[in-house]
Short mmCIF file of C-alpha atoms and ligand atoms in Angstrom, two decimals:
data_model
loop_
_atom_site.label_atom_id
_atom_site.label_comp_id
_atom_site.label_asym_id
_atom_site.label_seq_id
_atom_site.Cartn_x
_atom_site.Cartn_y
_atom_site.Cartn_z
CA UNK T 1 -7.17 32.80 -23.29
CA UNK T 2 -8.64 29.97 -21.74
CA UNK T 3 -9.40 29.93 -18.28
CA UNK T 4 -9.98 26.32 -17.43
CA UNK T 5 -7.21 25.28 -15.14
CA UNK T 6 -4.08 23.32 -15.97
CA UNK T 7 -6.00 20.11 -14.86
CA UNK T 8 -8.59 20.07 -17.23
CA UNK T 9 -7.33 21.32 -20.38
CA UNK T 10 -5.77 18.71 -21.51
CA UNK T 11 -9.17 16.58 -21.78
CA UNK T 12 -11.57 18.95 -23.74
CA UNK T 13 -15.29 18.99 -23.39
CA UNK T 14 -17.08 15.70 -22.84
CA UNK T 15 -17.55 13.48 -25.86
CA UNK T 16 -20.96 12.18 -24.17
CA UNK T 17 -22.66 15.66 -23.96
CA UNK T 18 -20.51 16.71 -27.38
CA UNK T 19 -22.25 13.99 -29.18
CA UNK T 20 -25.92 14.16 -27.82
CA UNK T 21 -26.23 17.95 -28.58
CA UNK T 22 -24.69 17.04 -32.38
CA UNK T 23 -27.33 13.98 -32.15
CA UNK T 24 -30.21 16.52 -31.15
CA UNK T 25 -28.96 19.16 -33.59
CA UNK T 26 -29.29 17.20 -36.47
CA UNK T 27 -32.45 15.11 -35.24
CA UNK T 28 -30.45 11.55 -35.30
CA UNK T 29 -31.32 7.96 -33.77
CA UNK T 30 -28.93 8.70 -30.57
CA UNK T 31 -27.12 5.79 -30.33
CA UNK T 32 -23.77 7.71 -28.83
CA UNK T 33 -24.18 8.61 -24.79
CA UNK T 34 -25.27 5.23 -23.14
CA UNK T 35 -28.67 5.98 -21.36
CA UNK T 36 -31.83 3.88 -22.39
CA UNK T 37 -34.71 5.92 -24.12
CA UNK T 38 -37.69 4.22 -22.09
CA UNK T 39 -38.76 5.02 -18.58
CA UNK T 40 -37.60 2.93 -15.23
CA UNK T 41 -39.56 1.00 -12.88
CA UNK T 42 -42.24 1.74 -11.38
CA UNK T 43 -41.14 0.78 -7.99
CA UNK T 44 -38.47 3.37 -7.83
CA UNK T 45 -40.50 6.17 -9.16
CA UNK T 46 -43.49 5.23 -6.79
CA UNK T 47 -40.76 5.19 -4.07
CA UNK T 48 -39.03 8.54 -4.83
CA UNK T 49 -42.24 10.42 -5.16
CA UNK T 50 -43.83 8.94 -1.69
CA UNK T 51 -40.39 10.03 -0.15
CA UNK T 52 -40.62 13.90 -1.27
CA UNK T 53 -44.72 13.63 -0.27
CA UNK T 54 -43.43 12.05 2.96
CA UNK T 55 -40.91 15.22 3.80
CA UNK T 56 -37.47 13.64 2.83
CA UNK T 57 -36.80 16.89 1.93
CA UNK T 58 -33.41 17.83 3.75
CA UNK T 59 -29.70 15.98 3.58
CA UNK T 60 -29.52 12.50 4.09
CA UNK T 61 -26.92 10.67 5.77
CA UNK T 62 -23.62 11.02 4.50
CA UNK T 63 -22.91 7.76 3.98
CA UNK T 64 -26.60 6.61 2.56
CA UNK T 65 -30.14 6.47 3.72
CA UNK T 66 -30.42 3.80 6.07
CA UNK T 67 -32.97 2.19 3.74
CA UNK T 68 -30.59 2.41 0.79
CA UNK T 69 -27.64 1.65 2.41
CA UNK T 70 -30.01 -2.29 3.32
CA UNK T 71 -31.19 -2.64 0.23
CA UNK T 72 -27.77 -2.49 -1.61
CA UNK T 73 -26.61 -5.22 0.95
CA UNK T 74 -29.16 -7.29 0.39
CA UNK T 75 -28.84 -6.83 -3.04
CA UNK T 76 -25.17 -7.74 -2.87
CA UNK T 77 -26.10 -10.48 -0.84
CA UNK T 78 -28.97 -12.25 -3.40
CA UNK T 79 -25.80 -12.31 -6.34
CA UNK T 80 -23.82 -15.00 -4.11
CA UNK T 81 -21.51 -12.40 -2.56
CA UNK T 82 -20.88 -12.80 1.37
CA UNK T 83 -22.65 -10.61 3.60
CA UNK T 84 -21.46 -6.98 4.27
CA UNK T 85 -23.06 -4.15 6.81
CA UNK T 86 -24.79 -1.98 5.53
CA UNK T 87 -23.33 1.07 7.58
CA UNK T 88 -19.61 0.13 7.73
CA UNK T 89 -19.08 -0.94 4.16
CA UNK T 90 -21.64 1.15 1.69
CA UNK T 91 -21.21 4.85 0.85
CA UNK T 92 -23.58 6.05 -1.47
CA UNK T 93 -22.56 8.57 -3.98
CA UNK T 94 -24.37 10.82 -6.89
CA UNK T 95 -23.81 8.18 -9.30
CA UNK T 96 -20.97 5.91 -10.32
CA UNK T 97 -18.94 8.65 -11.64
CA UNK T 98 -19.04 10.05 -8.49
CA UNK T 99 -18.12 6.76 -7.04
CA UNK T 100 -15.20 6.58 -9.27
CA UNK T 101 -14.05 10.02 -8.05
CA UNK T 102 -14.42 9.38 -4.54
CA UNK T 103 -12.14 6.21 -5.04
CA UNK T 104 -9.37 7.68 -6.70
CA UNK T 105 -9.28 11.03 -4.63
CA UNK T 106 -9.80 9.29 -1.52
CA UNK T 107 -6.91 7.16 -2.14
CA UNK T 108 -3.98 7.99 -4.10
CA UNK T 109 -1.70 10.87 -3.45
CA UNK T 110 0.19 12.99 -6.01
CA UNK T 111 2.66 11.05 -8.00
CA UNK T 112 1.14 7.60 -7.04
CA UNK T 113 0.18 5.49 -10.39
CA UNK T 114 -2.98 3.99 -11.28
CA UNK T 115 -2.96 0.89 -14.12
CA UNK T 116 -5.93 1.22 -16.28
CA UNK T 117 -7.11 -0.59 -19.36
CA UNK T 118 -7.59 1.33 -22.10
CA UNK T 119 -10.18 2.08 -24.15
CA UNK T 120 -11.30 3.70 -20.65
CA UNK T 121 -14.45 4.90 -19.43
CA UNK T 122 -12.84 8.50 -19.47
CA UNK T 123 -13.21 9.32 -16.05
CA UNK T 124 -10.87 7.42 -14.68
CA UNK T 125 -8.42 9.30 -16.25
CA UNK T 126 -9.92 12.67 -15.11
CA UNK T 127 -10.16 11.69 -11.89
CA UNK T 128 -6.51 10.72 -11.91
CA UNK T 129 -5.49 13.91 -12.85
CA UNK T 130 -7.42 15.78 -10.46
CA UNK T 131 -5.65 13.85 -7.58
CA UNK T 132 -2.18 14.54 -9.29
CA UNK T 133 -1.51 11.09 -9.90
CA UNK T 134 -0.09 9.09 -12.95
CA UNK T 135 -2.18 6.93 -15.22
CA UNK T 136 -0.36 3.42 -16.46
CA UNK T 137 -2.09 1.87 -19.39
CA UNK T 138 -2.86 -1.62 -20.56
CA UNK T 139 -4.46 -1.52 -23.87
CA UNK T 140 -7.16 -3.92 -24.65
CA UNK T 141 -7.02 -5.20 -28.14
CA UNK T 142 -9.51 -6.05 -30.33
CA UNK T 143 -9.62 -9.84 -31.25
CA UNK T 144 -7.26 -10.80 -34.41
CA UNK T 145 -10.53 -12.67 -35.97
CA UNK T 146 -14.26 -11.06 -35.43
CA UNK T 147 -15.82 -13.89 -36.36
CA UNK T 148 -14.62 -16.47 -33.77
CA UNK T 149 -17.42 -17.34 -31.21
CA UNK T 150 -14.95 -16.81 -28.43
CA UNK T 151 -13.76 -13.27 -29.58
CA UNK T 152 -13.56 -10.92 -27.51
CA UNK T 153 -10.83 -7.89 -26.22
CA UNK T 154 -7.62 -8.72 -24.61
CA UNK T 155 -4.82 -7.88 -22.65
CA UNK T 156 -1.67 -9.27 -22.77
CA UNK T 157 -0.18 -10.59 -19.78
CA UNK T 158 3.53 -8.85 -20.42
CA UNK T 159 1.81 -5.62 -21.07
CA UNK T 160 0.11 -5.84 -17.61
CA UNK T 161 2.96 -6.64 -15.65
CA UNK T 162 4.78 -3.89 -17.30
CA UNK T 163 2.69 -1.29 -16.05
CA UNK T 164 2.27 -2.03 -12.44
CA UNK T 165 5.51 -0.45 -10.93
CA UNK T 166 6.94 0.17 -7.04
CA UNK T 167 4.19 3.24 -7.57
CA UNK T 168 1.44 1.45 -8.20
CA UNK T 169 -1.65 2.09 -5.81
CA UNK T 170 -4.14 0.72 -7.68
CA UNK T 171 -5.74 -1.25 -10.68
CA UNK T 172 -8.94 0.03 -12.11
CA UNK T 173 -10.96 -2.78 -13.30
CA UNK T 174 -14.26 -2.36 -15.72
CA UNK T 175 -16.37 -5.35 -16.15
CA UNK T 176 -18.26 -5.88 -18.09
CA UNK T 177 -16.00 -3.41 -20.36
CA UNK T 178 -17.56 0.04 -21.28
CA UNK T 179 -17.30 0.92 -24.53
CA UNK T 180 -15.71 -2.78 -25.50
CA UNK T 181 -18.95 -5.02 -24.13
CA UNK T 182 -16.22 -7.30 -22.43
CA UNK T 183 -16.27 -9.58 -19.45
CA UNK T 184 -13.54 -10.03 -17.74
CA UNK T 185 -12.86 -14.00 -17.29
CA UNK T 186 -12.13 -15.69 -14.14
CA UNK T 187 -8.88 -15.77 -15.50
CA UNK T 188 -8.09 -12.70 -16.81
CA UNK T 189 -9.30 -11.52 -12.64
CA UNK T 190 -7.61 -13.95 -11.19
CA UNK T 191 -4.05 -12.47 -13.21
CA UNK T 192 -4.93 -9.05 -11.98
CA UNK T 193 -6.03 -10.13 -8.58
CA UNK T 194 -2.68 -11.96 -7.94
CA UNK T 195 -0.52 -9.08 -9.22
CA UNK T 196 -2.55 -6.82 -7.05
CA UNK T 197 -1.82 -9.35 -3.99
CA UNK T 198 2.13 -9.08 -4.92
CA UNK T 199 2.29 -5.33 -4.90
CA UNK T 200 0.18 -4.16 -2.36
CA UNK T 201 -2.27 -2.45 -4.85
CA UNK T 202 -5.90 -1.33 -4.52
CA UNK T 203 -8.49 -2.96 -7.04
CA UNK T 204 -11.14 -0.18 -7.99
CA UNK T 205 -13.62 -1.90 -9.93
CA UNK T 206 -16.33 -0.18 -11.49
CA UNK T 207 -19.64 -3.19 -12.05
CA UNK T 208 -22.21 -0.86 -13.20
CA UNK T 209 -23.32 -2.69 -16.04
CA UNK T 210 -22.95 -6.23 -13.17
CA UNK T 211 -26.51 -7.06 -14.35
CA UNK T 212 -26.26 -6.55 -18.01
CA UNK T 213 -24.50 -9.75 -19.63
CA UNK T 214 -25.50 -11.67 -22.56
CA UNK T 215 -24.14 -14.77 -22.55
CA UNK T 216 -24.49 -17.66 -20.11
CA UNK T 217 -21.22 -18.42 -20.66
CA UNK T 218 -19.43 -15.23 -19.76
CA UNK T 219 -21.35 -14.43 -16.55
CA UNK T 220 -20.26 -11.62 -14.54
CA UNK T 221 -17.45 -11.52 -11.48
CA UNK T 222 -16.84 -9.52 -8.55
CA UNK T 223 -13.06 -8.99 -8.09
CA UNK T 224 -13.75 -8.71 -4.49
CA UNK T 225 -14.85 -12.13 -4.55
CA UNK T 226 -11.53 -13.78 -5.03
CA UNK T 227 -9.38 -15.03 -2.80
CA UNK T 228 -7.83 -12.22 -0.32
CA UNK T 229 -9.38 -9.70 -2.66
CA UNK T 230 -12.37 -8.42 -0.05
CA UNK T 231 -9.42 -6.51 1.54
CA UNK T 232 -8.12 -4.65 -0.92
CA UNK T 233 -11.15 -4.12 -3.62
CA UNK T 234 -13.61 -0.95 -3.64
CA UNK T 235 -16.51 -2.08 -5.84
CA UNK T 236 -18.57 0.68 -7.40
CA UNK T 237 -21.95 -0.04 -8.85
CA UNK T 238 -25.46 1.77 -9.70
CA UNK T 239 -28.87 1.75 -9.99
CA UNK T 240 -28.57 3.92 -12.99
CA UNK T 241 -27.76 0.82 -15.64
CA UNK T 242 -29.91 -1.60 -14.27
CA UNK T 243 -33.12 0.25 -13.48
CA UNK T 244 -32.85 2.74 -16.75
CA UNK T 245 -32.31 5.61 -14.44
CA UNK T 246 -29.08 7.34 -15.59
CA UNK T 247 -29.86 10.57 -14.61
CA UNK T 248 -31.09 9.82 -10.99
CA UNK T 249 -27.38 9.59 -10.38
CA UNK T 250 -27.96 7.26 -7.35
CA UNK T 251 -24.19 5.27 -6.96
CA UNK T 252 -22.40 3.71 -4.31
CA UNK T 253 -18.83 2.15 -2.91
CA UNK T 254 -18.60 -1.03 -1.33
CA UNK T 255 -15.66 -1.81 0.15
CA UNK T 256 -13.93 -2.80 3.99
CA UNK T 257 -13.64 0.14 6.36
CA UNK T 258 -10.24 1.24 5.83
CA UNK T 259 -11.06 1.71 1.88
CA UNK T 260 -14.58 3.15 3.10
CA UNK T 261 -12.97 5.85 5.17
CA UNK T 262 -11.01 6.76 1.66
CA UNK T 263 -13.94 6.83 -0.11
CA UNK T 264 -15.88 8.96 2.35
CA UNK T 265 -12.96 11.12 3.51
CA UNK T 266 -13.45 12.69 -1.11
CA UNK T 267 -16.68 12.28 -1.10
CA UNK T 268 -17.89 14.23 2.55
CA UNK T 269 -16.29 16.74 0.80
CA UNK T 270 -17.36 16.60 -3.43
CA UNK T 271 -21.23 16.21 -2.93
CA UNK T 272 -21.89 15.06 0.98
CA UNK T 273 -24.81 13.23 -0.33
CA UNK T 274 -27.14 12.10 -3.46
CA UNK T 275 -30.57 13.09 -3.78
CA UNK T 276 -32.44 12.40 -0.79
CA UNK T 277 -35.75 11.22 -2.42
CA UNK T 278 -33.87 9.55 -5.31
CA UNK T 279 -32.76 7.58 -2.61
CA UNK T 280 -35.17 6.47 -1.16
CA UNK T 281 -37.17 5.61 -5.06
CA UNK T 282 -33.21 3.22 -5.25
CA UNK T 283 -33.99 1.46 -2.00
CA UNK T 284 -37.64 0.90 -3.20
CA UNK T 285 -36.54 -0.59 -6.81
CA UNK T 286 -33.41 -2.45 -5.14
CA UNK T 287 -35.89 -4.57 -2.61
CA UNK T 288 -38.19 -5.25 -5.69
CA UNK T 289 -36.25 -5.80 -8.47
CA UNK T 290 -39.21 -8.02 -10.61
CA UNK T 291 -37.97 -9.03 -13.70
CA UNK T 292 -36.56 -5.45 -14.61
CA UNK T 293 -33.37 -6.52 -15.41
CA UNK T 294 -34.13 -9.81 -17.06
CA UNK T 295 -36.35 -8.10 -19.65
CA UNK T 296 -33.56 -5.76 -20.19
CA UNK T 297 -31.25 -8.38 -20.77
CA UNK T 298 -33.78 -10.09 -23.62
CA UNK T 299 -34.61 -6.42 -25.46
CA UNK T 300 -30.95 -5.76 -25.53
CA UNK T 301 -29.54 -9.03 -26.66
CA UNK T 302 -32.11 -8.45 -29.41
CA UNK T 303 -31.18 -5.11 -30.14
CA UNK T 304 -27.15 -5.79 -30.69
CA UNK T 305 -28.06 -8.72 -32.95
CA UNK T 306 -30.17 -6.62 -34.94
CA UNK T 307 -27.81 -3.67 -34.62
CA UNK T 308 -24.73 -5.63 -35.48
CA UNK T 309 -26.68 -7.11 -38.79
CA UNK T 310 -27.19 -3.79 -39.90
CA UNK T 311 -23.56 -2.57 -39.42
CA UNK T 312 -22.03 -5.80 -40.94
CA UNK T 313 -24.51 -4.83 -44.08
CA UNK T 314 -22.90 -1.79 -44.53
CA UNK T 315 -19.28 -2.48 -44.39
CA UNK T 316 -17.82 -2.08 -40.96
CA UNK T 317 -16.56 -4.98 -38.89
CA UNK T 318 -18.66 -5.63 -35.67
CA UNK T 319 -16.79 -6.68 -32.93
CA UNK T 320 -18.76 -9.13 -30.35
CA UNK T 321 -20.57 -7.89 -27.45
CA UNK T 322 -21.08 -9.92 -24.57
CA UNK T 323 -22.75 -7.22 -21.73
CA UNK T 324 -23.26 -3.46 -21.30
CA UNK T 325 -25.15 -0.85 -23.62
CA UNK T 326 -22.56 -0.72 -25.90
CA UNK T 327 -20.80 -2.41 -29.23
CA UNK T 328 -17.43 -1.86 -30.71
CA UNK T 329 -17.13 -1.74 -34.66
CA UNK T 330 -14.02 -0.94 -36.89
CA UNK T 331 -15.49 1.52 -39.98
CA UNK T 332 -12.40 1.49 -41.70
CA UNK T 333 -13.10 -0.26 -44.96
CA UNK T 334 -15.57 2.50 -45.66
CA UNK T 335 -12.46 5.09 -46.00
CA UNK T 336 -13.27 7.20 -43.62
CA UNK T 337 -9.66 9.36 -42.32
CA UNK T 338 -11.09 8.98 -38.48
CA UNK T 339 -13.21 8.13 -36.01
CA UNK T 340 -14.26 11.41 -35.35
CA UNK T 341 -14.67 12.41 -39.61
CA UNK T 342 -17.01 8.40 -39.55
CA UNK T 343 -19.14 9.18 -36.56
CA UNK T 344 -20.03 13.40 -37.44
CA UNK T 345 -20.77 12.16 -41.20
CA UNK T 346 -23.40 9.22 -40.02
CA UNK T 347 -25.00 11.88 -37.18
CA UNK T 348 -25.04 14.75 -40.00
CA UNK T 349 -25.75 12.76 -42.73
CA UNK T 350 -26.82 9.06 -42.17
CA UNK T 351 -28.96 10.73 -38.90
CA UNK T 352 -27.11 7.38 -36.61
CA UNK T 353 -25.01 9.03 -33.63
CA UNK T 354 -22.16 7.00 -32.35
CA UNK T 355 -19.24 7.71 -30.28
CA UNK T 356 -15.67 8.44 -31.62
CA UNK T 357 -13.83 5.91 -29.23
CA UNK T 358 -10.15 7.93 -29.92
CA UNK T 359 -10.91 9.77 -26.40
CA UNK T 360 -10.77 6.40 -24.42
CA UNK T 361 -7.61 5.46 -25.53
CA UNK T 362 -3.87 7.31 -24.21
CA UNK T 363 -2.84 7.16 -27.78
CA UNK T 364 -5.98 8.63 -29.76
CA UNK T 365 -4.34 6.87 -33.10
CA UNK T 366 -5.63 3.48 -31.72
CA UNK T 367 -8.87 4.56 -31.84
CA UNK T 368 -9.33 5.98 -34.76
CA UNK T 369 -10.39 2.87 -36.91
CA UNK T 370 -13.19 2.47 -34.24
CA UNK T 371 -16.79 3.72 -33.61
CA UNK T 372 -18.66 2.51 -30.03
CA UNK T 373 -22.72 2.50 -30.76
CA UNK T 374 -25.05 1.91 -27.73
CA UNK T 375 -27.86 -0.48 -28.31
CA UNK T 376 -29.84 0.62 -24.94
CA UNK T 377 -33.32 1.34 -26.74
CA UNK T 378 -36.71 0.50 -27.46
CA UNK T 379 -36.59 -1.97 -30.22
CA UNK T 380 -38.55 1.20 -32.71
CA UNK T 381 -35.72 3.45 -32.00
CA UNK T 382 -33.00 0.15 -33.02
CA UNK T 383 -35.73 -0.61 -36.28
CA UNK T 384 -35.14 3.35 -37.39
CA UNK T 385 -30.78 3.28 -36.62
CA UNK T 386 -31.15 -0.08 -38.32
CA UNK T 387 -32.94 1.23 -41.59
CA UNK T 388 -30.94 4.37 -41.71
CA UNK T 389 -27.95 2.52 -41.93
CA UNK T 390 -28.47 0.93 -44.88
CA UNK T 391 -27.82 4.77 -46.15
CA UNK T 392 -24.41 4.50 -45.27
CA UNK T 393 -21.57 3.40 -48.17
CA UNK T 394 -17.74 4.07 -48.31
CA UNK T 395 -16.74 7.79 -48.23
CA UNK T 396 -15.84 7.72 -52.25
CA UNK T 397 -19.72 6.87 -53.06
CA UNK T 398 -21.39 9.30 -51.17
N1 LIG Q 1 -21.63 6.11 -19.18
C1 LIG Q 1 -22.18 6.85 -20.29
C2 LIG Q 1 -21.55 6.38 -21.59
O1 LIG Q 1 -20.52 5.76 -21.58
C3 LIG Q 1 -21.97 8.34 -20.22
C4 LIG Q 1 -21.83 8.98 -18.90
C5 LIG Q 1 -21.75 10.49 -19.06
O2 LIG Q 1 -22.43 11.07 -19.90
N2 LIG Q 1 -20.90 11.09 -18.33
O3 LIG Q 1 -22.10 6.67 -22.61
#
């Protein structure tokens, strides 16, 4: 008899670690949990190793290292945003995820509804749960035609307003889109921002992968720079996507005092504090940034062109990718029953990981035509995924 609690069962063990350790097992290109394969910068290491020589051995502040807690606001600050302070408006968390657990903990009592847009980043949904309250979903849809330069995901506007209720605390926003590679327009924000304004909800918006976007065109927005959205947005962010240090787990909340004392009122009590040295390496890599990011940028563009070649070769239908690690394809003309049947054959047999996508979505049918690969990688580890792939052919060949 299982003895998780009532809470958890319903959501199983983590597709992320699930996939790796089938990845690892059978010695496949790992192109399923999103973390890059190449070191970060030296800056941050060079930081976090003079802060452990220096003694920065013991809790930090609750709320940040002073020197983090600067560096994010002047980081904030250089991307166009208005000023914030540093002490009354940052928390820093153990990661994003944290970040995103904080928010919804901190904020929304039992029975209270969040809307989120599904396929979801599944901790949203966790998180949820774990404060009792009610998850509303707005699917995203894949564009009707692939090929269009403008195609991307989309939400209807009935579909929206149909989920926000008299419950409704608050709207989780993700953008750019994990595992879709959206960005959200300025209209699409401006919708959600407005309904927000008429109900009284709480935007949550999770901008980890803020720095990762692809296309001049579809550059990245904070919600909580619209209009009378300051006031009513928590913005969560990392160093962990944009410096190629996932597992540092160095996250924080930005958001006006009365959403800060939510945020810090879960997370005084779920970690305290991230890594004290780790840090101190974030402030160091936030203050000089370089060019990190805009290489980044170029090797990854790359790497989804070349990526989404290779998967249009062997059947499945790639849809666009504008930002993030990641890339949405449809696998179904290769007769495959699932998602989950697609993505063990190409780790077992093709020796590709991906992620079955059926987990991010409230109905698991809608994902099951789909497979999300991440193209976060040296360009040798994209050449081997890419010539391993031209193994792969429908189900009745192999
Ligand atoms: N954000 C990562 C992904 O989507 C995974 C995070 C995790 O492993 N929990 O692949």
């Amino acid at each position: 008899m299982s003895l998780v609690s009532h809470r958890f069962r319903p959501f199983g063990g983590s597709i992320f670690a699930e996939m790796t350790a089938l990845s690892n097992k059978h010695g496949a290109v790992n192109l399923s949990q999103g973390f890059p394969d190449f070191d970060g910068p030296a800056a941050a290491k060079d930081g976090a190793i003079h802060a452990i020589n220096a003694g920065h051995a013991q809790y930090g502040r609750m709320i940040g290292v002073p020197p983090l807690n600067q560096a994010i606001a002047v980081a904030w600050e250089r991307d166009g945003r208005p000023a914030i302070d540093p002490d009354a408006h940052i928390t820093v968390t153990s990661g994003c995820s944290e970040g995103i657990v904080a928010a919804i903990l901190g904020l929304l009592n039992p029975g209270d509804e969040l809307v989120v847009f599904e396929p979801f980043f599944d901790f949203y949904v966790t998180a949820a749960a774990m404060a009792a309250a009610t998850p509303r979903f707005v699917t995203l849809h894949p564009p009707r035609n692939p090929a269009a330069p403008d195609a991307a995901f989309s939400f209807d506007e009935s579909e929206l307003r149909a989920a926000i209720t008299p419950r409704t605390r608050a709207i989780v926003v993700n953008t750019p889109h994990n595992p879709t590679g959206k960005v959200f327009t300025r209209d699409e924000l401006t919708l959600i921002a407005t309904l927000a304004q008429q109900h009284n909800a709480i935007v949550i918006t999770d901008e980890v992968y803020e720095h990762l976007t692809y296309e001049p065109r579809l550059p990245h927005i904070s919600i909580a720079t619209l209009p009378g959205m300051w006031e009513r947005t928590i913005t969560l962010s990392s160093l962990g996507k944009t410096f190629s240090l996932t597992g540092w787990k160095v996250g924080w909340a930005i958001a006006p005092e009365p959403l800060s004392a939510a945020v810090r009122a879960a997370h005084q009590f779920l970690t305290f504090c991230a890594a004290t040295p780790l840090q101190h390496g974030a402030a160091a890599a936030l203050r000089n940034p370089g060019s990190y990011a805009a290489d980044l940028r170029t090797l990854f563009a790359a790497n989804r062109d070349l990526l989404t070649d290779a998967l249009r070769r062997a059947g499945l239908t790639v849809f666009p990718s504008h930002a993030t690690y990641f890339l949405m394809a449809d696998h179904s003309a290769l007769g495959f029953p699932d998602d989950r049947a697609f993505c063990t054959h190409l780790t077992a047999n093709i020796g590709v990981a991906a992620i079955p996508p059926s987990v991010f979505y409230a109905d698991p049918t809608h994902g099951r035509a789909l497979a999300r690969f991440a193209f976060c990688k040296k360009r040798d580890t994209i050449d081997q995924a890419v010539q391993r792939l031209s193994n792969l052919t429908r189900r009745s060949a192999t």
